[in-house]
XYZ file of C-alpha atoms in Angstrom:
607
model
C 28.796 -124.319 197.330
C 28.480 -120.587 197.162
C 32.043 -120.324 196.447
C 32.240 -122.780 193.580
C 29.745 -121.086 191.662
C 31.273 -118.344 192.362
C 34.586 -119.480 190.787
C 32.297 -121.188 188.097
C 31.213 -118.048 186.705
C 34.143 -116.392 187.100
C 35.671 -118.909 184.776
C 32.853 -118.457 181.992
C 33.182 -113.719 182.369
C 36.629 -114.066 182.902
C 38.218 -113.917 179.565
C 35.280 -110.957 178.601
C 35.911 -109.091 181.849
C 40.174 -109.423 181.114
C 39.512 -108.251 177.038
C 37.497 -105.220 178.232
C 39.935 -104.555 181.287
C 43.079 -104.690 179.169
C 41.640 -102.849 175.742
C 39.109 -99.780 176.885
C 39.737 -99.691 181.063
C 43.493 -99.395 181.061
C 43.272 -97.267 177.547
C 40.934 -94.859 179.222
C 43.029 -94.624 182.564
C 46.270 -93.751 180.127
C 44.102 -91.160 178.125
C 43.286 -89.279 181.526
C 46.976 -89.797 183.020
C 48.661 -88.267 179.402
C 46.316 -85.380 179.717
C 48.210 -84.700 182.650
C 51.444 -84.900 181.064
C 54.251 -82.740 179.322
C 54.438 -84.672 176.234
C 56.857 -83.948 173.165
C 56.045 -84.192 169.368
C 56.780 -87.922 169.672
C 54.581 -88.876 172.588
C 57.301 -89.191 175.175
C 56.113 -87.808 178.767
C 58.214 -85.074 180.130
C 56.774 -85.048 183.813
C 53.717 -83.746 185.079
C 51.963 -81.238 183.194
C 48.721 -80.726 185.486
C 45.747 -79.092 183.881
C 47.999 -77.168 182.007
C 47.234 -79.295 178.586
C 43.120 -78.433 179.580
C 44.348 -74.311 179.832
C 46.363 -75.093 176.622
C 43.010 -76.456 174.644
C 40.431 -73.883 175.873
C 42.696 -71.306 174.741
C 42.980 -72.675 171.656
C 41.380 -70.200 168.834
C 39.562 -72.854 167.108
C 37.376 -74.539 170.323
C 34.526 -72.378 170.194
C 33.676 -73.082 166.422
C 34.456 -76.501 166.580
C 32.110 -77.136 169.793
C 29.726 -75.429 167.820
C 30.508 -77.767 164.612
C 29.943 -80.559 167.176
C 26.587 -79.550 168.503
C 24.983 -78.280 165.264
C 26.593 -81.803 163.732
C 24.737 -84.071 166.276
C 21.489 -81.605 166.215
C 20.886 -82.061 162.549
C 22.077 -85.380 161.285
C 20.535 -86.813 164.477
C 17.369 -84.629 164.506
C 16.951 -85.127 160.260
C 17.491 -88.842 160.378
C 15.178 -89.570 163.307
C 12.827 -87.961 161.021
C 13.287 -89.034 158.011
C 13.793 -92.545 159.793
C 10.035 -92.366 161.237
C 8.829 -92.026 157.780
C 10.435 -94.502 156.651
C 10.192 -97.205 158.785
C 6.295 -96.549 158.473
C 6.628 -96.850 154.760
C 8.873 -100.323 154.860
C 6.300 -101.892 156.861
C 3.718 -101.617 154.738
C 3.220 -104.379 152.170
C 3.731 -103.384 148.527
C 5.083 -104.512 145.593
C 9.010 -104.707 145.399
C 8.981 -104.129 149.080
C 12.188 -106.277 149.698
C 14.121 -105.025 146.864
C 13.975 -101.883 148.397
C 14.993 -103.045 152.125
C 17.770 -104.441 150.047
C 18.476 -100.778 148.632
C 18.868 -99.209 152.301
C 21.215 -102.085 153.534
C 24.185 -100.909 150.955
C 24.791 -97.581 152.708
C 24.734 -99.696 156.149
C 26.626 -102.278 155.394
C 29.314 -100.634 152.838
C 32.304 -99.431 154.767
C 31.695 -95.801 155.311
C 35.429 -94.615 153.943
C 34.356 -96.251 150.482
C 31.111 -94.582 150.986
C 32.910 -91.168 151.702
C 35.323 -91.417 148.574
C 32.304 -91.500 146.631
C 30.323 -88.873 147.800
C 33.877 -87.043 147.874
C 34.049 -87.554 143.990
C 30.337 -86.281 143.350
C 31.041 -83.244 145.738
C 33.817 -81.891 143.175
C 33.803 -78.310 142.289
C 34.650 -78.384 138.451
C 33.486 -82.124 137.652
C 31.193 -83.598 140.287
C 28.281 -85.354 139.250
C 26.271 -83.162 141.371
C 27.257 -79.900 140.092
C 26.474 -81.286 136.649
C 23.032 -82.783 138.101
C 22.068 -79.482 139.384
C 23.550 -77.065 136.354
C 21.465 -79.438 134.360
C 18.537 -78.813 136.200
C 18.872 -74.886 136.173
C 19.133 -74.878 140.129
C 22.908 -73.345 139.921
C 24.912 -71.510 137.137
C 28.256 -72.322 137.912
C 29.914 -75.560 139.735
C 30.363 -74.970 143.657
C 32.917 -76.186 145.694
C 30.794 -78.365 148.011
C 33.545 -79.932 149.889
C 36.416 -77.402 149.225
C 34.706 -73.693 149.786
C 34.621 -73.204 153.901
C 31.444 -71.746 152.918
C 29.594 -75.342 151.951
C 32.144 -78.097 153.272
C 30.273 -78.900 156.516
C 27.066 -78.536 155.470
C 28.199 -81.429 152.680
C 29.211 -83.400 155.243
C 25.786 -83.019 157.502
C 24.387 -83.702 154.560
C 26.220 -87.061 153.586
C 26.139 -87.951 157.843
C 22.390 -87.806 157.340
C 22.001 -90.273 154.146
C 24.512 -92.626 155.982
C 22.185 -92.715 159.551
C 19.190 -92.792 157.883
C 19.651 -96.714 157.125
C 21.047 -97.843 160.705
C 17.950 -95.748 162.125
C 15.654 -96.826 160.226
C 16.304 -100.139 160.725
C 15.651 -99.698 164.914
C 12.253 -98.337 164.250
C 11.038 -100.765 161.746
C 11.962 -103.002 164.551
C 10.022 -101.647 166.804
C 7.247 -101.432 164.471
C 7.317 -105.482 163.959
C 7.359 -105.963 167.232
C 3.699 -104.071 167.831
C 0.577 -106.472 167.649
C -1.968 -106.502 164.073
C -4.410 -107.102 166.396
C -4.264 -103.647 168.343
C -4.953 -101.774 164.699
C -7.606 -104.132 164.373
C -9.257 -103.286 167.096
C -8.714 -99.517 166.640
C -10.483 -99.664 163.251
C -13.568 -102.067 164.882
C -13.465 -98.619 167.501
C -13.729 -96.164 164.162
C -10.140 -95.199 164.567
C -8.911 -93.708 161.228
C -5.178 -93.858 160.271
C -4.089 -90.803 162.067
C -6.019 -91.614 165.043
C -4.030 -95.162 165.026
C -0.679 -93.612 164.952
C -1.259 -91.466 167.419
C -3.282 -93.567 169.429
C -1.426 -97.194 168.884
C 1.855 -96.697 166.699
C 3.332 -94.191 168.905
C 2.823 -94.771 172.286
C 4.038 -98.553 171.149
C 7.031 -97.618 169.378
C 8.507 -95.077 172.282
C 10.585 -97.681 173.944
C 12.125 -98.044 170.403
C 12.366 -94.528 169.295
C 13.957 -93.679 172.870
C 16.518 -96.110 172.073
C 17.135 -95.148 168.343
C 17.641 -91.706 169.627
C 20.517 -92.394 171.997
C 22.090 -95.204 169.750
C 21.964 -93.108 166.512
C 23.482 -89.812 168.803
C 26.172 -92.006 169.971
C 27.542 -93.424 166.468
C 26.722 -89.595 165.152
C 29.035 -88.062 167.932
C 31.831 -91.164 167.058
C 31.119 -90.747 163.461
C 34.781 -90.085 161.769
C 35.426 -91.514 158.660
C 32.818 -88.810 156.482
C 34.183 -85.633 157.678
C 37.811 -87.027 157.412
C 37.617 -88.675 154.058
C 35.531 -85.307 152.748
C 37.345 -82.690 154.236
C 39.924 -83.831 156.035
C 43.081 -83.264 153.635
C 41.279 -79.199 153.995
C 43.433 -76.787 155.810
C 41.875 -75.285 159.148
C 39.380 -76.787 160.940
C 36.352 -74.994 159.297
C 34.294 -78.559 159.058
C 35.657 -80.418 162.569
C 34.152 -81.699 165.404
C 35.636 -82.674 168.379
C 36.518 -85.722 167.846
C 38.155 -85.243 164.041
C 40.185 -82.126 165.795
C 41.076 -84.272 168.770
C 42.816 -86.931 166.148
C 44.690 -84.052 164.191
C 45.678 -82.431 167.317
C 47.219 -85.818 168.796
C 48.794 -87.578 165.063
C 48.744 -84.843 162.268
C 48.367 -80.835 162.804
C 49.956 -80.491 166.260
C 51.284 -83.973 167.166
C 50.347 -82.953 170.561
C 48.768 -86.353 172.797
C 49.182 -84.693 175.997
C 46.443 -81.566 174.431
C 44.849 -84.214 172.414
C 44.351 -86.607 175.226
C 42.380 -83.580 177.526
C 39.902 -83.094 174.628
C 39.367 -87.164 174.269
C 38.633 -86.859 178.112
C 35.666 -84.355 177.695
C 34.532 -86.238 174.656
C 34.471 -89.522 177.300
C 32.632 -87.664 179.644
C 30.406 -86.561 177.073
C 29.309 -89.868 176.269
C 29.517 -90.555 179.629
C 26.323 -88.799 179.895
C 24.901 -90.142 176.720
C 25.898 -93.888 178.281
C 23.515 -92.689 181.466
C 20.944 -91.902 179.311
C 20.981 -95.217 177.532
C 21.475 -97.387 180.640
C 18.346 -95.527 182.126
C 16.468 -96.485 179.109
C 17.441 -100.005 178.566
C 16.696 -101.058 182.493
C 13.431 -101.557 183.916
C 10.355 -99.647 182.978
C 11.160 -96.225 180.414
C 8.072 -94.347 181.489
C 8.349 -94.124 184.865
C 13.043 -94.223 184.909
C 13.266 -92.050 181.564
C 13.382 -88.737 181.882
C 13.827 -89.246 177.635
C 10.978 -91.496 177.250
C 8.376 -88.952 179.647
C 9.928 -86.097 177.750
C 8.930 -87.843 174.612
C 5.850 -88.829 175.501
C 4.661 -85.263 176.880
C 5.811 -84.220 173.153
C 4.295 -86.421 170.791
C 0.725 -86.202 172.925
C 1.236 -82.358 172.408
C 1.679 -82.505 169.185
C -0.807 -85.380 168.199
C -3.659 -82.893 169.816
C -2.925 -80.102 167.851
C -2.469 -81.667 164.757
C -5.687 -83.299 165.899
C -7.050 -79.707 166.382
C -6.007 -78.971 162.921
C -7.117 -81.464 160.825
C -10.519 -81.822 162.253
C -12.666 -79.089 159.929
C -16.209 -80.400 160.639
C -17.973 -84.115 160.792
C -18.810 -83.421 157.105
C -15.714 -82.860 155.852
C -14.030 -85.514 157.712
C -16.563 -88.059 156.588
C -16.211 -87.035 152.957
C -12.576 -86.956 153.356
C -12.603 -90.469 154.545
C -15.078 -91.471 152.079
C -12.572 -90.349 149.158
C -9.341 -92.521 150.947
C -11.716 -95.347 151.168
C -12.717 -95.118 147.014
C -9.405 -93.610 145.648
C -6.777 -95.317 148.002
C -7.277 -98.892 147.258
C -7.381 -97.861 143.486
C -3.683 -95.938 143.994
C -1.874 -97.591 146.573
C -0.563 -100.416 143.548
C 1.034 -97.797 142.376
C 2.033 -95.371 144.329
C 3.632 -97.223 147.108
C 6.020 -99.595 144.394
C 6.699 -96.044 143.027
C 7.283 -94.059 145.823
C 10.077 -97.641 146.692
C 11.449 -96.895 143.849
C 12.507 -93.093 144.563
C 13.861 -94.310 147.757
C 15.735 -97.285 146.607
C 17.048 -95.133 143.650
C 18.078 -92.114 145.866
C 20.130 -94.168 148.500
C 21.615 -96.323 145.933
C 22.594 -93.453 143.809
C 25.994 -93.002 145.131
C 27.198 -96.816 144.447
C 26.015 -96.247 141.111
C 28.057 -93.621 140.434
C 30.644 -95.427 141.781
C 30.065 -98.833 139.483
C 29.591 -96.326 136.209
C 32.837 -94.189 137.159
C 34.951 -97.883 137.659
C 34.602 -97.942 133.716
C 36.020 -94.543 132.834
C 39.470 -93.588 132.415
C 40.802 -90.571 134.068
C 40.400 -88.257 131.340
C 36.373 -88.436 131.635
C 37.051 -88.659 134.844
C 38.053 -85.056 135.631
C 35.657 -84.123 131.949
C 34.343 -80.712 132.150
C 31.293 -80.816 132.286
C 30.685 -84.210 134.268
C 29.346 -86.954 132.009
C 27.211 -89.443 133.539
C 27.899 -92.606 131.919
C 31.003 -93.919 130.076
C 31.795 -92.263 126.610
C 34.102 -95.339 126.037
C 33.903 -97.837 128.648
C 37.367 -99.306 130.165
C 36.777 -102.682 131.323
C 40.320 -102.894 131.337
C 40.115 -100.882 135.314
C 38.991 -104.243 136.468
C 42.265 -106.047 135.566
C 44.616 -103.439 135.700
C 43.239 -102.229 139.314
C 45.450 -105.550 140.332
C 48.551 -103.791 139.387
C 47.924 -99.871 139.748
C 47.115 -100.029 143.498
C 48.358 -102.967 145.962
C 44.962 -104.108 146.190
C 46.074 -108.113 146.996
C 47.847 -106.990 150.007
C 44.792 -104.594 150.976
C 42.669 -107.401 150.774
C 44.735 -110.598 152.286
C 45.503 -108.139 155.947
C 41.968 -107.138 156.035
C 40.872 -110.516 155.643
C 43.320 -111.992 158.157
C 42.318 -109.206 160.621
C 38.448 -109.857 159.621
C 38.441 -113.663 160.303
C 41.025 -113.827 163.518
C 38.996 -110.687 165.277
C 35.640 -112.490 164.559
C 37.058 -115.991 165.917
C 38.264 -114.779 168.996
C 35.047 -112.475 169.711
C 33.068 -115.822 169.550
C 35.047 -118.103 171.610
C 35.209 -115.426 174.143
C 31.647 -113.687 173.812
C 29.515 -116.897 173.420
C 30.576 -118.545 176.471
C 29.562 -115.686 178.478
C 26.823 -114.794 176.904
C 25.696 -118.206 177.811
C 26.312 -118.506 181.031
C 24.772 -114.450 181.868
C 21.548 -115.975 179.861
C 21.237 -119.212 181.803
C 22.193 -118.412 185.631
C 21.893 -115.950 188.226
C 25.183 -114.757 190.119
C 26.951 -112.164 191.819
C 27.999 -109.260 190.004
C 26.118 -110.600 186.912
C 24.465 -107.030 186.686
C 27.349 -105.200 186.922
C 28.872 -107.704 183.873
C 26.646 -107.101 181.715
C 26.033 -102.995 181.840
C 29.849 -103.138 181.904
C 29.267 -104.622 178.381
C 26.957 -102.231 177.662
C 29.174 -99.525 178.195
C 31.520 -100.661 175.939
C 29.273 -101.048 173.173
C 28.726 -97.329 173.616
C 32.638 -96.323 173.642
C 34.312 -96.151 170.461
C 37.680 -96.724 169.288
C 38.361 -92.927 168.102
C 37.069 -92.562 171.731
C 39.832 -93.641 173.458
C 42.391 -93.463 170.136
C 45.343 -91.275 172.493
C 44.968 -93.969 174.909
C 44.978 -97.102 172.770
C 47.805 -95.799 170.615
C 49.928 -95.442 173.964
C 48.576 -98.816 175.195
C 49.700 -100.698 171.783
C 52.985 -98.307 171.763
C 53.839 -99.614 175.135
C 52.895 -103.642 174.383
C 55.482 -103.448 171.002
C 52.037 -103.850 169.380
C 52.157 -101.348 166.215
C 51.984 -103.287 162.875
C 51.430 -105.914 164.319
C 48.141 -108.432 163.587
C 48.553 -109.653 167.419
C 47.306 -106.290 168.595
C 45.383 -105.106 165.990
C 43.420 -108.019 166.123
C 42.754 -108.040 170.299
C 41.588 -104.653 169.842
C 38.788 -105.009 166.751
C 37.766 -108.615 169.812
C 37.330 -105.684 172.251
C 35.428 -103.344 170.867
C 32.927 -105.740 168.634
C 32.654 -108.462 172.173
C 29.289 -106.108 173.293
C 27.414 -106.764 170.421
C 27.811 -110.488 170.166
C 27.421 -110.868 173.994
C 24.242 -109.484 173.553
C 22.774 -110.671 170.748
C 23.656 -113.651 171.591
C 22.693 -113.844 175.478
C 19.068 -112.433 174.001
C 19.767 -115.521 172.182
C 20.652 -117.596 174.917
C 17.902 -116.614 177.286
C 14.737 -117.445 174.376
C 15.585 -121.020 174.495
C 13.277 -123.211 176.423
C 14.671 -124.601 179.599
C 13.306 -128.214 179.332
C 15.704 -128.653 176.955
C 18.556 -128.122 178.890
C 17.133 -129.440 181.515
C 16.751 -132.896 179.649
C 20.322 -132.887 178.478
C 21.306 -132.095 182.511
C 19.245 -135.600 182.960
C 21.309 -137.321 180.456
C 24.345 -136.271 182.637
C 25.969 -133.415 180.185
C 27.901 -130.747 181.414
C 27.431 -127.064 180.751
C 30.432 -127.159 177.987
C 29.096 -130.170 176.511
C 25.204 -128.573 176.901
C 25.890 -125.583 175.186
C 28.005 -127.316 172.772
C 25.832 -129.469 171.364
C 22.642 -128.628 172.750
C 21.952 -125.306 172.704
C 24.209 -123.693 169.688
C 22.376 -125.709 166.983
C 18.971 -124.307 168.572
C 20.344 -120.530 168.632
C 22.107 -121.140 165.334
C 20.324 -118.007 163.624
C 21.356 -116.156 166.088
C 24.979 -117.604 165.576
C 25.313 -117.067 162.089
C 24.327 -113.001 162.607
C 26.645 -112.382 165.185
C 29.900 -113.702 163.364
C 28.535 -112.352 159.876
C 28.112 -108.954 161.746
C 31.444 -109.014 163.225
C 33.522 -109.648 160.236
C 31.655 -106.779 158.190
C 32.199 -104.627 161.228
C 35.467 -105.462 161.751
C 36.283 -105.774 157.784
C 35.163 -101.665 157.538
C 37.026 -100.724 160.511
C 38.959 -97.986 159.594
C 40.485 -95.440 163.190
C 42.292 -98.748 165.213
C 43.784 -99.519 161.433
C 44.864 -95.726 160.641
C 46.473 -95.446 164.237
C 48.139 -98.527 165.026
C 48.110 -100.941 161.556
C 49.938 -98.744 159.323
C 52.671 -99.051 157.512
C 53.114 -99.462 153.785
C 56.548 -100.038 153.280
C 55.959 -103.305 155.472
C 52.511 -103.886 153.514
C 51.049 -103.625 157.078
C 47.888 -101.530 155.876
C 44.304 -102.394 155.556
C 41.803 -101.691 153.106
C 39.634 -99.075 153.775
C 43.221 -96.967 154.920
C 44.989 -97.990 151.677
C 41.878 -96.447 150.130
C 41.604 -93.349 152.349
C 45.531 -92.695 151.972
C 44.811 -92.348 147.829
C 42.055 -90.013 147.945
C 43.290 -86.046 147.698
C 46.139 -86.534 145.941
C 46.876 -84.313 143.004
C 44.938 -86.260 140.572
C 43.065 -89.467 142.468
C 42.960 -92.364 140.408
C 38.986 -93.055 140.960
C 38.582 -94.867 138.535
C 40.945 -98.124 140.574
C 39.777 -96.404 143.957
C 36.011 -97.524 143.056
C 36.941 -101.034 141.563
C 38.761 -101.587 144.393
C 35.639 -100.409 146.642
C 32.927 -102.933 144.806
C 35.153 -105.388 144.982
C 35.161 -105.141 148.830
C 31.487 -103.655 149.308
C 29.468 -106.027 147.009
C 30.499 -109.379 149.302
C 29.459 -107.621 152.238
C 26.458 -106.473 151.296
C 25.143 -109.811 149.660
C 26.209 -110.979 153.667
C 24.334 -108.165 155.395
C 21.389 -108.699 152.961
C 21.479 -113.298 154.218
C 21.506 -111.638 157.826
C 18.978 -108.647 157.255
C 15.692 -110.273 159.045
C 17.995 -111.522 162.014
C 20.145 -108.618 162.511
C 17.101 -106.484 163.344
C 16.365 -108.126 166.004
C 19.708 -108.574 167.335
C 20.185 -104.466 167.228
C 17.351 -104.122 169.611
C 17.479 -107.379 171.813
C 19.785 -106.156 174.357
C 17.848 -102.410 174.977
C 14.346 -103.081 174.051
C 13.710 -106.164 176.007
């Protein structure tokens, strides 16, 4: 008996366990084994090389600054955006006027494919005709245009600075989570106790929203350290390596500057190891109780209370002036708050939609006005012509039809291969289903640029380049953690007297989840395969490294867009029709899936 359900949930893991195996194990294995290797321009091993390629990259001139690019680029856009992302997340779940609209708002930089994103901000980072520089000439801040992007002087900061207004969405998201998921009744019994609103926050909010915030903090520093398409879109056509981490100078030192894998594959091993650590961290906080197993969440804790007492200290002037201070909130508040909090949802909806507006005003210029001196910000004469002629300046039904084709095959097979197991991990208890299901987690922590030496050698190896068979496996590997997750969270909420009567009416477990338990989790459903398809529709590293080829119209989307910017003179102007075109289904998608996908970001690490 022991055996057959042993063999029975082997049969529902299996095809998960030989999709993870087959596209990140054996990947990783190759990465380590090349980094042992003599390797020539063209990837071919010329014996064993030892740690020679390791000597080879810690002698290399540019490590130290670019280890230092990498540590002041997680400190800052992670530290900023956790932040920023506190404050926000407080603000969204209040209840105010136009509240939605401006959820909406912070879902476009989320949901929009982060190359389109890039080209944008690219565009409004131009020295002589940005829409920045003009912005800021016009506001007397600086005399003469900068080169934001272009002057080693300001090009990383721009990027920290765009890395931060692209986290801050995906972050605070997490929070505002965790926020929803804490009781109205706890505030209202701090308030029946005299509890102010600082005294609530520090008292309730935070100790509350620490399993939450520990998890936003290793998620967020785990897409920040993976994060690739920003700095390469902004600055990576730059010569040197002024604005690199290691993971953008670990791609030019395998494909572009040095076409070295065996050097680049040593420095994808230490950034594996350094998530590695990061995947400890996360593992530690997802299982069992974070106060007493996280040395994160203790550390937190210690903090905040620290903090919370002397801004305690600080604030406290006197019983008469904090009674006359709350007597003014109490009178002057509920007078304001109609205002100010619709206004203050404005700013922010207005600020992170900013660059997409730019983007729909610039679609309508022609490319004159488009490199005008000084920037104009709308259309002097508005070309609604771009919109047709986009058709025939850039290949854009080709773009479209393989991303499609890749979207929709990648999101069918993670389905029919996640949902079973998902199922089956939610419903029973088996051998090995522990080590299943953090060996999903891991993956959902490594990222393709991650492993990119390996997985280009895999592919290479398979006959796999161009080719929609292997592109296709690999976007089902690397997207099959999310959807067994959500969906196992799914899985696992459903009451088990109904499954239990269909077992009476003599259904199977096919036939059970089938037609019992999919239409019940059908939310749930509908978010993961939505999710997929945007994820794997903005996928841009697998495409640039193994889907690329343009003479056999074997490119995607976000590459055929990446591959026009830094030209000598970028056609915007088709680059952004072609970029609403793509962004504005996705985000109306992401928007039908907002309330869900919350939810399903958290269900796996904060339950």
């Amino acid at each position: 008996m022991m055996r057959h359900h042993a063999w029975r949930s082997l049969a529902w893991i299996s095809p998960s366990m030989l999709l993870i195996i087959a596209v990140i194990t054996l990947p990783a294995v190759q990465m380590v084994w090349t980094s042992l290797q003599l390797t020539d321009e063209t990837g071919v091993s010329h014996g064993f090389a030892g740690l020679d390629n390791y000597h080879r990259l810690f002698a290399e001139p540019a490590l130290a600054n670019v280890l230092s690019n990498t540590v002041v680029w997680l400190l800052l856009v992670v530290g900023v955006s956790i932040v920023v992302a506190l404050a926000l997340a407080q603000f969204l779940n209040k209840r105010f006027f136009g509240r939605r609209l401006v959820r909406w708002a912070l879902i476009v930089p989320w949901a929009a494919s982060l190359v389109m994103t890039s080209t944008v901000w690219r565009y409004m980072l131009e020295g002589g005709n940005g829409i920045i520089n003009r912005f800021l000439m016009d506001l007397g801040v600086i005399s003469a245009p900068i080169g934001w992007y272009q002057d080693p002087r300001y090009a990383f900061w721009s990027v920290i600075g765009v890395g931060i207004v692209v986290t801050i969405p995906f972050t605070t998201y997490v929070l505002l989570a965790g926020l929803q998921a804490i009781d109205p009744q706890m505030y209202e019994a701090g308030k029946m106790d005299g509890a102010g609103p600082w005294k609530a926050y520090r008292y309730i909010t935070l100790p509350l929203l620490r399993p939450a915030l520990v998890i936003a903090t290793i998620l967020v520093t785990i897409y920040v350290f993976n994060s690739f398409p920003v700095i390469w879109v902004i600055t990576g056509s730059n010569p040197g390596n002024f604005s690199d981490t290691t993971i953008t100078w670990a791609y030019k030192i395998a494909f572009q500057e040095q076409l070295n894998t065996g050097e680049g594959a040593a420095l994808s091993v230490l950034n594996v190891l350094i998530l590695i650590v990061v995947i400890m961290l996360y593992l530690r906080a997802v299982n069992g109780d974070r106060e007493r197993q996280s040395w994160l969440g203790r550390t937190w804790a210690v903090l905040t209370d620290r903090l919370s007492e002397r801004w305690g200290r600080k604030s406290v002037a006197g019983p008469v002036s904090v009674v006359a201070s709350d007597r003014v909130r109490r009178r002057v508040w509920p007078r304001l708050r109609p205002v100010v909090l619709p206004l203050a949802g404005l700013l922010v909806a207005a600020f992170f939609l900013a660059p997409y507006a730019v983007m729909f005003l610039s679609s309508f210029k022609d490319g004159t006005e488009l490199y005008a001196v000084p920037a104009t910000y709308l259309p002097q004469n508005w070309e609604w012509s771009n919109w047709v002629d986009v058709w025939e300046v850039l290949p854009l039904t080709m773009l479209l039809r393989n991303s499609l084709i890749i979207a929709v095959a990648s999101t069918a097979l993670v389905l029919l291969i996640a949902v079973p197991a998902a199922y089956y991990t939610a419903r029973n208890r088996f051998t090995g289903r522990t080590t299943f299901m953090n060996l999903v987690l891991i993956t959902q922590v490594l990222a393709p640029v991650a492993l990119v030496v390996g997985l280009f050698q895999e592919v290479v190896y398979v006959d796999g380049v161009n080719q929609y068979w292997a592109i296709v496996v690999v976007n089902a590997a690397f997207n099959l953690a999310f959807v067994t997750w959500i969906m196992n969270g799914q899985f696992a909420g459903v009451d088990r007297a109904i499954e239990e009567a269909a077992m009476l009416e003599g259904l199977g477990p096919v036939r059970r989840m089938l037609r019992i338990m999919l239409p019940v989790v059908r939310p749930g459903l509908v978010t993961a395969l939505v999710f997929t398809f945007i994820q794997v529709w903005n996928e841009f590293v697998i495409s640039l490294t193994v889907f690329n080829d343009p003479t056999n119209d074997r490119v995607t989307l976000p590459v055929g867009i990446q591959q026009l910017v830094g030209l000598n003179q970028t056609n915007y102007q088709y680059l952004f029709v072609a970029s609403l075109i793509a962004t504005v289904p996705v985000v109306m998608l992401f928007i039908a899936i907002e309330r869900h996908l919350v939810g399903g970001l958290t269900a796996g690490s904060v339950k």
